[in-house]
Short mmCIF file of C-alpha atoms in Angstrom, two decimals:
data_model
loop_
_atom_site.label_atom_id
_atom_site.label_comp_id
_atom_site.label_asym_id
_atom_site.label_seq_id
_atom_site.Cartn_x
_atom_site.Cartn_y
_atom_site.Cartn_z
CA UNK A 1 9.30 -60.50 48.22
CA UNK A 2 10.12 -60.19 44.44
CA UNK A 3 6.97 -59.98 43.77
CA UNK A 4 6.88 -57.12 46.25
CA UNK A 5 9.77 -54.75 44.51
CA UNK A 6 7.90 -55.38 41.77
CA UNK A 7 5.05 -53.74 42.37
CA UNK A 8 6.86 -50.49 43.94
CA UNK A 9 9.19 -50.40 40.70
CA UNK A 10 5.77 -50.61 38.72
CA UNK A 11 4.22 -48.03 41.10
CA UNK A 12 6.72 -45.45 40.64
CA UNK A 13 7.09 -46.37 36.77
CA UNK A 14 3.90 -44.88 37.01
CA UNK A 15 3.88 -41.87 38.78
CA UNK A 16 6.98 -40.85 36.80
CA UNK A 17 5.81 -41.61 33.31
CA UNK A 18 3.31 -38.55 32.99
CA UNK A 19 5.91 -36.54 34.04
CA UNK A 20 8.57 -37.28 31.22
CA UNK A 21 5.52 -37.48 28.77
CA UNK A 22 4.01 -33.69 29.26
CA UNK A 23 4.24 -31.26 27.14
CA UNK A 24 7.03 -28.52 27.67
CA UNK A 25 6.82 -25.00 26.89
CA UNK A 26 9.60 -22.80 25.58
CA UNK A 27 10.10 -19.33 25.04
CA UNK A 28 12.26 -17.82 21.73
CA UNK A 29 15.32 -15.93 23.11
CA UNK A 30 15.43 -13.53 20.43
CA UNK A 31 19.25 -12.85 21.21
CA UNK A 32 20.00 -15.73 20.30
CA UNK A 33 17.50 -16.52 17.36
CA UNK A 34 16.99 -14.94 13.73
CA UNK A 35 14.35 -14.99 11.22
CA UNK A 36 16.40 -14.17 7.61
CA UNK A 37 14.16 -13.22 4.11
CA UNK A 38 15.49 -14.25 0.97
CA UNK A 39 14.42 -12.65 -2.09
CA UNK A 40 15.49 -12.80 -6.30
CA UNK A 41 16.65 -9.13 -7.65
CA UNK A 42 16.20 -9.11 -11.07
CA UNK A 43 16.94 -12.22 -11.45
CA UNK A 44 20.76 -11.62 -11.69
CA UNK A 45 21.30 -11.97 -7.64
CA UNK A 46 19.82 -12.21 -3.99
CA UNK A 47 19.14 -9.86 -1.16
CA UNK A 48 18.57 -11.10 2.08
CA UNK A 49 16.98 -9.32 5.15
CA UNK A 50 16.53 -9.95 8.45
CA UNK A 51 13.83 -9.32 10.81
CA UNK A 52 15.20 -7.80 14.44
CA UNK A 53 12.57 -7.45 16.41
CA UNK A 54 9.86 -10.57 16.77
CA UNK A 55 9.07 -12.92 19.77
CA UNK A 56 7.00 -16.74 20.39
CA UNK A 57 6.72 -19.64 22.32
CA UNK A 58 6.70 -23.02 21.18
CA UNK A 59 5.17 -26.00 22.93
CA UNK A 60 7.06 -29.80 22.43
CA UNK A 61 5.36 -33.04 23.18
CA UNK A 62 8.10 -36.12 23.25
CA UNK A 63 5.78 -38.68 23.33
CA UNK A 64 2.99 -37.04 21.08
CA UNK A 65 3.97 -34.73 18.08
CA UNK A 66 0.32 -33.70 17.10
CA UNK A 67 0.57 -31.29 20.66
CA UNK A 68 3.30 -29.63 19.06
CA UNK A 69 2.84 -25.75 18.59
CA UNK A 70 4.57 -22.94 17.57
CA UNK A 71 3.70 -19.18 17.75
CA UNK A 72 5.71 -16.12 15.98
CA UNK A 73 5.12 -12.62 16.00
CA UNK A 74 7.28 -10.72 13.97
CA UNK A 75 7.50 -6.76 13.68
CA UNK A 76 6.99 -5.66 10.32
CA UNK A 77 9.62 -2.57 10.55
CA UNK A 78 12.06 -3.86 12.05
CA UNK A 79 13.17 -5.28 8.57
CA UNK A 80 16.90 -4.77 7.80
CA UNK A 81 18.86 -5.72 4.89
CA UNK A 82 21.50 -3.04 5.51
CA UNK A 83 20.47 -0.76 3.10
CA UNK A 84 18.38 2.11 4.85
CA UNK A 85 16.54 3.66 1.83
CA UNK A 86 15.81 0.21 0.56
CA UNK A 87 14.57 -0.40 4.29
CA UNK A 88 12.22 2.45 3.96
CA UNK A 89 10.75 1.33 0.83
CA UNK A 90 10.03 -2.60 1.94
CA UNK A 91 8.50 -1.26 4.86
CA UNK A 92 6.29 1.21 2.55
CA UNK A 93 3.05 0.51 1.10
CA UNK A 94 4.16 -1.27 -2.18
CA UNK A 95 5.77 -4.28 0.30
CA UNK A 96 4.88 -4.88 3.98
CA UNK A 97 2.89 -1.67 4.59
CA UNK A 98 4.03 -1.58 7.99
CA UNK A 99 1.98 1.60 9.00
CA UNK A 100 -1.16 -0.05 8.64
CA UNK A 101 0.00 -3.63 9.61
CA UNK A 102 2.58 -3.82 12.27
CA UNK A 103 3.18 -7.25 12.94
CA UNK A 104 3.49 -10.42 10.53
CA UNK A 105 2.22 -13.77 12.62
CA UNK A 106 2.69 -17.96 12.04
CA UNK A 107 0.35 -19.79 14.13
CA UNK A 108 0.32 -23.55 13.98
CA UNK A 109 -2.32 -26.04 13.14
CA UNK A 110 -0.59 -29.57 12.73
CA UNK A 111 2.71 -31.18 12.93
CA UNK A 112 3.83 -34.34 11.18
CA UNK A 113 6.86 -35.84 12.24
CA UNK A 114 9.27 -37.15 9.25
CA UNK A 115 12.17 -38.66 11.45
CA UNK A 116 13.36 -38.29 14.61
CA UNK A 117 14.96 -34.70 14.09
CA UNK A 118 12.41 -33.82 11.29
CA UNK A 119 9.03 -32.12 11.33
CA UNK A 120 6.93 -30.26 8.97
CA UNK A 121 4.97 -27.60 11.16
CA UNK A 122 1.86 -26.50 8.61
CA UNK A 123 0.60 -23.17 10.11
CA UNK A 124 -1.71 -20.02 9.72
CA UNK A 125 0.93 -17.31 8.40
CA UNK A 126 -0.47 -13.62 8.40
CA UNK A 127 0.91 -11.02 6.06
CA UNK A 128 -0.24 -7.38 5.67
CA UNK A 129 -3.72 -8.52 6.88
CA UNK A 130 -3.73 -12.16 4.18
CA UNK A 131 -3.93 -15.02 6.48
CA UNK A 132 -2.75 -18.26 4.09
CA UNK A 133 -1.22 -21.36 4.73
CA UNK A 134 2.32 -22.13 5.30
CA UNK A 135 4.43 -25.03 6.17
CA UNK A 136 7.78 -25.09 7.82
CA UNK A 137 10.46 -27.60 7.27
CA UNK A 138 11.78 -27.80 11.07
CA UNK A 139 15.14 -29.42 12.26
CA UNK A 140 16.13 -30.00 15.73
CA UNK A 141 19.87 -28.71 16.18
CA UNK A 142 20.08 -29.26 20.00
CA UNK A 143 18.85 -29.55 23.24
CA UNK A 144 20.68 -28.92 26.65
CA UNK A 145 21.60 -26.27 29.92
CA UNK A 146 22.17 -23.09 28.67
CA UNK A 147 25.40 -20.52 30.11
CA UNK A 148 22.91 -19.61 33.18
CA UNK A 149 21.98 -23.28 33.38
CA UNK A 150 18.24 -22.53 32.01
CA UNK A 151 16.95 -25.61 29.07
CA UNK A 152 17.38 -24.68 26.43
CA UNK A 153 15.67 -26.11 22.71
CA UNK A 154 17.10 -24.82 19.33
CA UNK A 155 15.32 -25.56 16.29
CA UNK A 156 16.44 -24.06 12.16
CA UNK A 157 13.01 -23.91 10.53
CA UNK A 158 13.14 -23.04 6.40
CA UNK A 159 9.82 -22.21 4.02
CA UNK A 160 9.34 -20.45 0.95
CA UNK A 161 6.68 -18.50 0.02
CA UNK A 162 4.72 -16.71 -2.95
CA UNK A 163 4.08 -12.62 -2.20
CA UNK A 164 2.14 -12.35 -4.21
CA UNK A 165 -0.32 -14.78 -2.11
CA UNK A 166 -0.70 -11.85 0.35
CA UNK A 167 -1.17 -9.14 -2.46
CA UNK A 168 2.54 -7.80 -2.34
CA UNK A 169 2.54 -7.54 -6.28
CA UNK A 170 4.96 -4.51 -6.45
CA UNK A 171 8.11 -4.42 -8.51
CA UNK A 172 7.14 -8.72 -10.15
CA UNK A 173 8.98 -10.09 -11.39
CA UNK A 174 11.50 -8.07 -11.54
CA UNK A 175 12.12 -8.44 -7.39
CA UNK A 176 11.25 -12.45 -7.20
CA UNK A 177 7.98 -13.54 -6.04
CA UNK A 178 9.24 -16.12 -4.17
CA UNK A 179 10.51 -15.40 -0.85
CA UNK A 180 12.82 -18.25 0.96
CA UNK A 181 12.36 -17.58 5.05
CA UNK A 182 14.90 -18.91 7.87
CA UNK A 183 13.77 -19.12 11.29
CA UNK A 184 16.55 -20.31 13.09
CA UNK A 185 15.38 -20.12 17.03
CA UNK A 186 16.72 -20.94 20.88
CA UNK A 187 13.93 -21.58 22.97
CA UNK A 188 14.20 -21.47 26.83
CA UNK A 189 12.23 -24.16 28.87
CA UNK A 190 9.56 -21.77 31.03
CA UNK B 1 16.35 -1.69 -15.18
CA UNK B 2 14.78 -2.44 -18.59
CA UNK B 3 12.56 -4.93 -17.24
CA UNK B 4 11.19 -2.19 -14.74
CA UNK B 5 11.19 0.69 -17.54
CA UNK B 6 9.01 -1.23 -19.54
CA UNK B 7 6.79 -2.25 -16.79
CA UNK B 8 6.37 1.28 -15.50
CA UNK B 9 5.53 2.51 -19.56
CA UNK B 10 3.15 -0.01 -20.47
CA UNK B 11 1.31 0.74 -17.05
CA UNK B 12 1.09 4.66 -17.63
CA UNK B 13 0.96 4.02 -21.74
CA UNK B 14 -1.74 1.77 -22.32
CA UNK B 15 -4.60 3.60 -19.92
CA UNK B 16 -3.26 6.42 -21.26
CA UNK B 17 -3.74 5.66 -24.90
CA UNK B 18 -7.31 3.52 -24.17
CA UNK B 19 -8.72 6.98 -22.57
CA UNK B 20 -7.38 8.73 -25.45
CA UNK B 21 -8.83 7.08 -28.47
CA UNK B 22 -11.83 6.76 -25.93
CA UNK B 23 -12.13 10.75 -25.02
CA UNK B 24 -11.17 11.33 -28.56
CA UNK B 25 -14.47 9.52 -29.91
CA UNK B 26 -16.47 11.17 -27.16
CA UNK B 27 -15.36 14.84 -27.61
CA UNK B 28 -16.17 14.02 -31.22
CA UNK B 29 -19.42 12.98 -31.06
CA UNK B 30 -20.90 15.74 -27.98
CA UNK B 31 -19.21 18.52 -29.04
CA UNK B 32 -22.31 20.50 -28.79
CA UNK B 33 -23.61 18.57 -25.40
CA UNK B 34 -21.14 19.94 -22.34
CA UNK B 35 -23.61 18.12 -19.83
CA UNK B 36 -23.04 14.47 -21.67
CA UNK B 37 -19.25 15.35 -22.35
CA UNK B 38 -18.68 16.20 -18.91
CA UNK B 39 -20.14 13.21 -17.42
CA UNK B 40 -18.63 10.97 -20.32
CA UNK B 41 -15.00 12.47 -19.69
CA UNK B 42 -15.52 12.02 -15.91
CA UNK B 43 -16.57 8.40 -16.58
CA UNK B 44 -13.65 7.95 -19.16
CA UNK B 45 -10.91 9.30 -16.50
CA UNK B 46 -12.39 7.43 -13.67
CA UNK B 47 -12.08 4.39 -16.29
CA UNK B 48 -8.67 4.97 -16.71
CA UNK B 49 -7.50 5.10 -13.31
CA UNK B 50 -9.06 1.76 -13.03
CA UNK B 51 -7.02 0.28 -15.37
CA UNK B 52 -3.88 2.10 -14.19
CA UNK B 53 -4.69 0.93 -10.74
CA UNK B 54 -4.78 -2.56 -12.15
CA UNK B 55 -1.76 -2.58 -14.03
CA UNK B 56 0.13 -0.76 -10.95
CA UNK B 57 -0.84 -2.91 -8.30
CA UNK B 58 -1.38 -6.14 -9.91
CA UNK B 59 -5.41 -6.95 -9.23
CA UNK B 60 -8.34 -5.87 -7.01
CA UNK B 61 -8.91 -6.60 -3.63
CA UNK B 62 -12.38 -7.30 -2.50
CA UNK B 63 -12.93 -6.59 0.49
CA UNK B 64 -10.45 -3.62 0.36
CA UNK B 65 -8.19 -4.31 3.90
CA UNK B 66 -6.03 -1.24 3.32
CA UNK B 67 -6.33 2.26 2.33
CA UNK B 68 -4.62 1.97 -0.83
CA UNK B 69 -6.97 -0.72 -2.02
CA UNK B 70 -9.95 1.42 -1.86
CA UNK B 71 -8.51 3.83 -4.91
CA UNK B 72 -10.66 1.81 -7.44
CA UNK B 73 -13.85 1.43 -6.13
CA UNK B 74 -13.42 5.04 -4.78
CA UNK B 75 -12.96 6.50 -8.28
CA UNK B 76 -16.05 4.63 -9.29
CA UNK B 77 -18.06 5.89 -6.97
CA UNK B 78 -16.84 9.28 -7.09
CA UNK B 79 -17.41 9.22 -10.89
CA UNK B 80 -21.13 8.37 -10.47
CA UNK B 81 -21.60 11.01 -7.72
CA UNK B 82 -20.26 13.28 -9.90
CA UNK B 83 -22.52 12.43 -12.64
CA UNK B 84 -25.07 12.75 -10.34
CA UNK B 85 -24.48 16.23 -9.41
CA UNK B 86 -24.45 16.76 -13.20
CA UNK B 87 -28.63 16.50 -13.26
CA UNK B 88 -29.10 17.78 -9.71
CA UNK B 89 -27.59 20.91 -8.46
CA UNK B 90 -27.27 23.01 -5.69
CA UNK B 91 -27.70 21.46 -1.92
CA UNK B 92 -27.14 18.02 -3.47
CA UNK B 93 -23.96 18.57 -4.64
CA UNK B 94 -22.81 19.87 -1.78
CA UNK B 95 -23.89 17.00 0.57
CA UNK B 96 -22.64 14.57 -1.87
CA UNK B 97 -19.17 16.12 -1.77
CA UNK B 98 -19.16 16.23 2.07
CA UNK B 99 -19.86 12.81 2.25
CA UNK B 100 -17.52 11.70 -0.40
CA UNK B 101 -15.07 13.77 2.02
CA UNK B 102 -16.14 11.83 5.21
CA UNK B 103 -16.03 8.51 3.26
CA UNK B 104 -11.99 9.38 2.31
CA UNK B 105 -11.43 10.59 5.31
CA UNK B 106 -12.66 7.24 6.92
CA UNK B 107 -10.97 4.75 4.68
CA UNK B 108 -7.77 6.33 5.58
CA UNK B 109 -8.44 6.47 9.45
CA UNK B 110 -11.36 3.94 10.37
CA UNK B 111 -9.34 1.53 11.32
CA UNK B 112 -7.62 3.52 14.10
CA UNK B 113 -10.86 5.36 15.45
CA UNK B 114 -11.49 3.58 18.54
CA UNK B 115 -10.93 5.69 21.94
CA UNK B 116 -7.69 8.04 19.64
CA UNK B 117 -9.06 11.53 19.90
CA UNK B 118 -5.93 12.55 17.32
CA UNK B 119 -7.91 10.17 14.80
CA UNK B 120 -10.96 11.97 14.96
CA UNK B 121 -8.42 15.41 14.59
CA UNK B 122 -7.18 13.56 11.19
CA UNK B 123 -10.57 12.66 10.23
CA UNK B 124 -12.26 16.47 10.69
CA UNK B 125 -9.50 17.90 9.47
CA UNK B 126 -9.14 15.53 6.12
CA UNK B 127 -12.75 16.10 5.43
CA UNK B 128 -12.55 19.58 5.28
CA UNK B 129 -9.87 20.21 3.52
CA UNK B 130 -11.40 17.66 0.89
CA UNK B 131 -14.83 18.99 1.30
CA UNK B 132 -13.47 23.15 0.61
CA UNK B 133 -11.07 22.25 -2.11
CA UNK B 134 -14.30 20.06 -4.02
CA UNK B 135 -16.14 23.90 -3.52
CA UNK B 136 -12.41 25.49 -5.17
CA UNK B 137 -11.54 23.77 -7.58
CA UNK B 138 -15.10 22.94 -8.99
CA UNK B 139 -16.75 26.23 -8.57
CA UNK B 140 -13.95 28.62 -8.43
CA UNK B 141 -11.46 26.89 -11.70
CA UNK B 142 -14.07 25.29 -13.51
CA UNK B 143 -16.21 28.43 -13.90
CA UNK B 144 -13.11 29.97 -15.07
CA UNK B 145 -10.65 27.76 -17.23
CA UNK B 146 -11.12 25.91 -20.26
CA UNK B 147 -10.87 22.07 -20.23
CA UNK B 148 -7.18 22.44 -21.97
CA UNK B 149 -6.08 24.80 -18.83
CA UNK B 150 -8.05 23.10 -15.96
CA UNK B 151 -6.93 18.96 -17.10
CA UNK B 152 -3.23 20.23 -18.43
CA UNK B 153 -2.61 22.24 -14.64
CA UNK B 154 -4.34 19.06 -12.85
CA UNK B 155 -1.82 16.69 -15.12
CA UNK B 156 1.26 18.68 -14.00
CA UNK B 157 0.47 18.33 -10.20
CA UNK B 158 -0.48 14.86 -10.99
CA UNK B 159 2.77 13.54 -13.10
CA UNK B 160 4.84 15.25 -10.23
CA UNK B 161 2.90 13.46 -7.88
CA UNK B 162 4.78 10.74 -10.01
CA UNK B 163 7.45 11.49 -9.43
CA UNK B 164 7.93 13.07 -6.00
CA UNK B 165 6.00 9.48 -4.79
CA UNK B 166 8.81 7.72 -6.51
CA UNK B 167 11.19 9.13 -4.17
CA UNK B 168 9.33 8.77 -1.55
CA UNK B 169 9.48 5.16 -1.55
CA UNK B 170 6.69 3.42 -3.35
CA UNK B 171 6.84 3.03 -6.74
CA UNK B 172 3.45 1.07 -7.17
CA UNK B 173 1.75 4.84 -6.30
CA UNK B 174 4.47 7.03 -7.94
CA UNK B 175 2.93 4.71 -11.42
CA UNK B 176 -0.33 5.51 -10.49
CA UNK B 177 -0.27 8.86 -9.77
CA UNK B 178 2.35 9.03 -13.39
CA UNK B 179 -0.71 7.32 -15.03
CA UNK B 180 -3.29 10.03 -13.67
CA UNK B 181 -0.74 12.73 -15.18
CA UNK B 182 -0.22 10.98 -18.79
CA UNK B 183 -4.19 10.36 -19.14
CA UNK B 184 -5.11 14.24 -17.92
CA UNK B 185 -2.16 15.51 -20.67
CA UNK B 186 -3.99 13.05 -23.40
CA UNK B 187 -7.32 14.85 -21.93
CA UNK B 188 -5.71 18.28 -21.87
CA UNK B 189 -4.15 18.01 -25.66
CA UNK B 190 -7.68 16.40 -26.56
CA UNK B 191 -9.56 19.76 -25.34
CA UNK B 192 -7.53 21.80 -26.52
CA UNK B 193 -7.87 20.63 -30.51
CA UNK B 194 -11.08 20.04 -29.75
CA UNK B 195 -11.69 23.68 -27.72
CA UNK B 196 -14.20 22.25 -24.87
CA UNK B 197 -14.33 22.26 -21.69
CA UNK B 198 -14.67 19.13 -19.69
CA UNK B 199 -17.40 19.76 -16.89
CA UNK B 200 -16.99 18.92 -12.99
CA UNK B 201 -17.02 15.31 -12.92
CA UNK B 202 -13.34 14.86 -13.97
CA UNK B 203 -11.82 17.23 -11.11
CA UNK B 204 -13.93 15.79 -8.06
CA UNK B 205 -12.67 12.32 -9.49
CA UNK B 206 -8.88 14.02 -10.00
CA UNK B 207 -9.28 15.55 -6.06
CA UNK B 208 -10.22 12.34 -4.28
CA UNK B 209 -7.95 10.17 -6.11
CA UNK B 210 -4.70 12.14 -6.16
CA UNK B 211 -5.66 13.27 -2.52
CA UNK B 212 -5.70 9.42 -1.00
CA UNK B 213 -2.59 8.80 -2.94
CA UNK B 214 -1.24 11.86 -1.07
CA UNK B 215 -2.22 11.31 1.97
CA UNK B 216 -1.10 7.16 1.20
CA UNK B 217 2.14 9.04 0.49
CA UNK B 218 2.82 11.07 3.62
CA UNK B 219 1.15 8.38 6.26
CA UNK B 220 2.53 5.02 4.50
CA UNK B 221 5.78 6.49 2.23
CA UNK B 222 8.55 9.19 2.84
CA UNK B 223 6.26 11.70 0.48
CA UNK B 224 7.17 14.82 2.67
CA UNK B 225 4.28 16.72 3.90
CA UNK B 226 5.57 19.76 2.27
CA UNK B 227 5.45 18.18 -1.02
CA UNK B 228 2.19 17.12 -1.29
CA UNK B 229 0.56 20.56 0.05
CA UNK B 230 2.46 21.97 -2.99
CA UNK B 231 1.40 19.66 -5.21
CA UNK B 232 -2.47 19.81 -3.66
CA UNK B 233 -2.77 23.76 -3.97
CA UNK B 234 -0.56 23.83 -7.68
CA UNK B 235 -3.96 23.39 -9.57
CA UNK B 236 -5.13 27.02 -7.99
CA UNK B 237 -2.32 28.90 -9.34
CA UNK B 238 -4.39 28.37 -12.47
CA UNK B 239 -6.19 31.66 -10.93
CA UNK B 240 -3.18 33.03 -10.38
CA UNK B 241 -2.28 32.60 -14.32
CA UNK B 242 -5.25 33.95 -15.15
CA UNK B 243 -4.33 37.73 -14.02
CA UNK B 244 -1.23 37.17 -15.79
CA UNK B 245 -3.54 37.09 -18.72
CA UNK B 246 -2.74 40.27 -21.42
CA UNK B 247 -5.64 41.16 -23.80
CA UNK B 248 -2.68 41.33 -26.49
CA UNK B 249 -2.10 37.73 -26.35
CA UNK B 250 -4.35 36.10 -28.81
CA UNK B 251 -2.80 32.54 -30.13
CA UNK B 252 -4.56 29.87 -27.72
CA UNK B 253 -1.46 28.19 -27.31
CA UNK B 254 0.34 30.81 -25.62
CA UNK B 255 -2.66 32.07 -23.12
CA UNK B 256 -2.16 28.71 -22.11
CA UNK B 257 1.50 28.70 -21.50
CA UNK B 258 0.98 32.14 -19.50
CA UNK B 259 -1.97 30.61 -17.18
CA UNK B 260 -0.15 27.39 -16.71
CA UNK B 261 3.51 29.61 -15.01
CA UNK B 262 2.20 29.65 -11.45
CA UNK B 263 1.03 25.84 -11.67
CA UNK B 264 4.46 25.01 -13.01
CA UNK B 265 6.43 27.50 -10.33
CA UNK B 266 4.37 25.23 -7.73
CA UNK B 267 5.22 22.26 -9.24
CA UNK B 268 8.78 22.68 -9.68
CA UNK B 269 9.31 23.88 -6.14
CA UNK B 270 7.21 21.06 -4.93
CA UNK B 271 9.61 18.30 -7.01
CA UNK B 272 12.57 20.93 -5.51
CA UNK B 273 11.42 19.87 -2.37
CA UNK B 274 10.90 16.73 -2.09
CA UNK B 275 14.77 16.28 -3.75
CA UNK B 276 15.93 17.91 -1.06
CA UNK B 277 14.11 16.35 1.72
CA UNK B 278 13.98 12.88 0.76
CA UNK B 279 17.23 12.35 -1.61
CA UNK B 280 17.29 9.88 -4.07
CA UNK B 281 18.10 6.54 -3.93
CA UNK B 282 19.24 3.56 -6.15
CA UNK B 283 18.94 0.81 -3.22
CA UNK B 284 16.14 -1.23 -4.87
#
């Protein structure tokens, strides 16, 4: 009879196992996610920016890290570092050329776990037509129901790039080449 | 600021002083050979914007992606046409200029072309107005100004170009189009010790090159629209300074000053203008 319950307990084990295991997709809430620019001026200070209007989806594997994926899409104008002219002039063509390129994109192609609430997500990231390589130091902040009872995933993400990289030369050094990124997302279980 | 003061100089200086020493030698040597001057100043010019370019926007990008990136290869190319049309005339030049046209017109609009009837508006109606104003400003000035008049009107409208682009939110094109200004006055102060004139290579370069930083102006920047018709037509008021002309007046010098009032009256209005519609800004 043991033996029996055994073999049920075993037999639902697993039935239930590829269920925990799979892969879960999650959509960015952009209400309640930012992506924040960071660059040198003149070496004296920082400005920072922040991007209002972008969107993704981001795919977590529990059991298998290497299915990870992330995808952003970021609108070039919809930069805003609450300073209109100086607005106007990032989104001109000596920065992101936003006429000609509307949308900045990070596409994933690997992710190595460090620890438990540590990854490095090493992407394709797509600037004013420049596709290079970027990786993303990710932290898990917290997982749980959301306010309408919807999963929710949030994740801080920080990089730093060179613009220069993606032929922004304008204004070096005098505005920094390197530029320090936030991505600091909710993602809702679809 | 200083940092960005010295940047900006040494990007319109050093072309600037590299086509001088450079137009200097050539005027020098073919005084008595406009065909060889014209194409050597044309090639010179074209030189310099090269440079400029590369000092403005940090490097060359191969394939060009964007508009803006074609402004090198397009004054090279233009240069050679030019010097082209220097040993054949008539139909040839013509083509050549309509295709140059075209070929602008495309960089700035290929890219959008698919199924957008307004793109093939933009792309008619940039070609013409490239295409006529080659026909003006070659035939009509050149046939009529010396080299001192023709480059030191095209260097006004130019070096406000500079300036109105500045305020219109690029800086990287407000140096370039300041760099096109300082190396036409070196060219313009050049011709008129030297009293020649500098042939038709030079202005089809100076049209296609300040007219895609124009039109990068208006369709990337803030450069009003109204601005950069003013500064576009400002070289033809050379014509208009020419009726001004008084058989009385005989010091060089001062026939210039008269013929260059109605480019300057453009220019300032144009500068006027673009003050008042796009207002300066210290927000950098």
């Amino acid at each position: 009879m043991k033996k029996h319950y055994l073999s049920i307990l075993l037999s639902i084990l697993a039935f239930a196992g590829p269920t925990v295991a799979h892969a879960e997709s999650f959509k960015i809430d952009p209400f309640h996610s930012a992506i924040i620019c960071e660059i040198g001026h003149f070496g004296v200070g920082h400005i920072y920016g922040r991007f209002d209007t972008f969107s993704g989806t981001f795919t977590l594997d529990q059991n298998d890290p290497s299915k990870d994926a992330v995808n952003v899409e970021i609108k070039t104008d919809s930069v805003d570092t609450n300073a209109p002219k100086r607005d106007t002039d990032i989104k001109g063509p000596d920065f992101l050329n936003a006429a000609q390129f509307s949308t900045a994109t990070f596409k994933s192609t690997s992710v190595k776990k460090i620890d438990d609430k540590t990854y490095d997500v090493t992407g394709d990231f797509t600037l004013r037509g420049v596709t290079k390589p970027l990786t993303l130091n990710v932290k898990a902040v917290g997982s749980g129901p959301g306010p309408k009872g919807e999963f929710r995933s949030g994740w801080e993400a920080t990089a730093t790039l060179r613009r220069s990289d993606f032929e922004v030369k304008a204004l070096l050094p005098a505005v920094s080449d390197e530029v320090s990124l936030i991505i600091a997302v909710e993602g809702i279980k679809q | 600021m200083n940092q960005m003061v010295a940047q900006s100089l040494q990007g319109v200086g050093l072309p600037s002083l590299a086509v001088m020493i450079a137009s200097a030698v050539w005027f020098g040597v073919f005084r008595k050979h406009p065909r060889l001057r014209a194409i050597g100043t044309g090639l010179i010019f074209a030189g310099g914007i090269i440079w400029a370019y590369l000092l403005a926007f940090g490097g060359f990008a191969f394939p060009p992606r964007e508009s803006g990136q074609w402004i090198p290869y397009l004054a090279g190319a233009v240069a050679l046409v030019g010097c082209l049309q220097g040993i054949r005339l008539g139909l040839w030049r013509q083509v050549s200029n309509l295709v140059l046209s075209l070929g602008t017109a495309l960089i700035f609009f290929w890219s959008e072309i698919s199924g957008n009837r307004l793109t093939l508006v933009w792309i008619i109606g940039v070609t013409v107005v490239l295409f006529l104003s080659t026909i003006l400003l070659q035939q009509v000035i050149e046939d009529r100004c010396s080299g001192a008049e023709l480059s030191l009107g095209l260097a006004l409208s130019a070096g406000a170009g500079g300036i109105v682009s500045f305020l219109g939110g690029s800086a990287v094109l407000g140096q370039l189009s300041g760099s096109i200004g300082a190396i036409l006055g070196v060219i313009a102060v050049l011709a008129f010790f030297f009293n020649v004139t500098i042939g038709s290579v030079l202005p089809l370069v100076y049209l296609f090159i300040f007219g895609s930083l124009l039109l990068s102006g208006c369709l990337f920047a803030e450069l009003p629209w109204l601005t950069a018709v003013l500064l576009w037509i400002a070289p033809w008021g050379l014509v208009i300074g020419q009726r001004l002309d008084h058989p009385k007046i005989s010091s060089r010098a001062k026939a210039l000053v008269i013929r260059m009032l109605s480019v300057i009256a453009l220019v300032a209005i144009a500068i006027c203008s673009a003050f008042l519609l796009v207002p300066p800004s210290s927000e950098l």
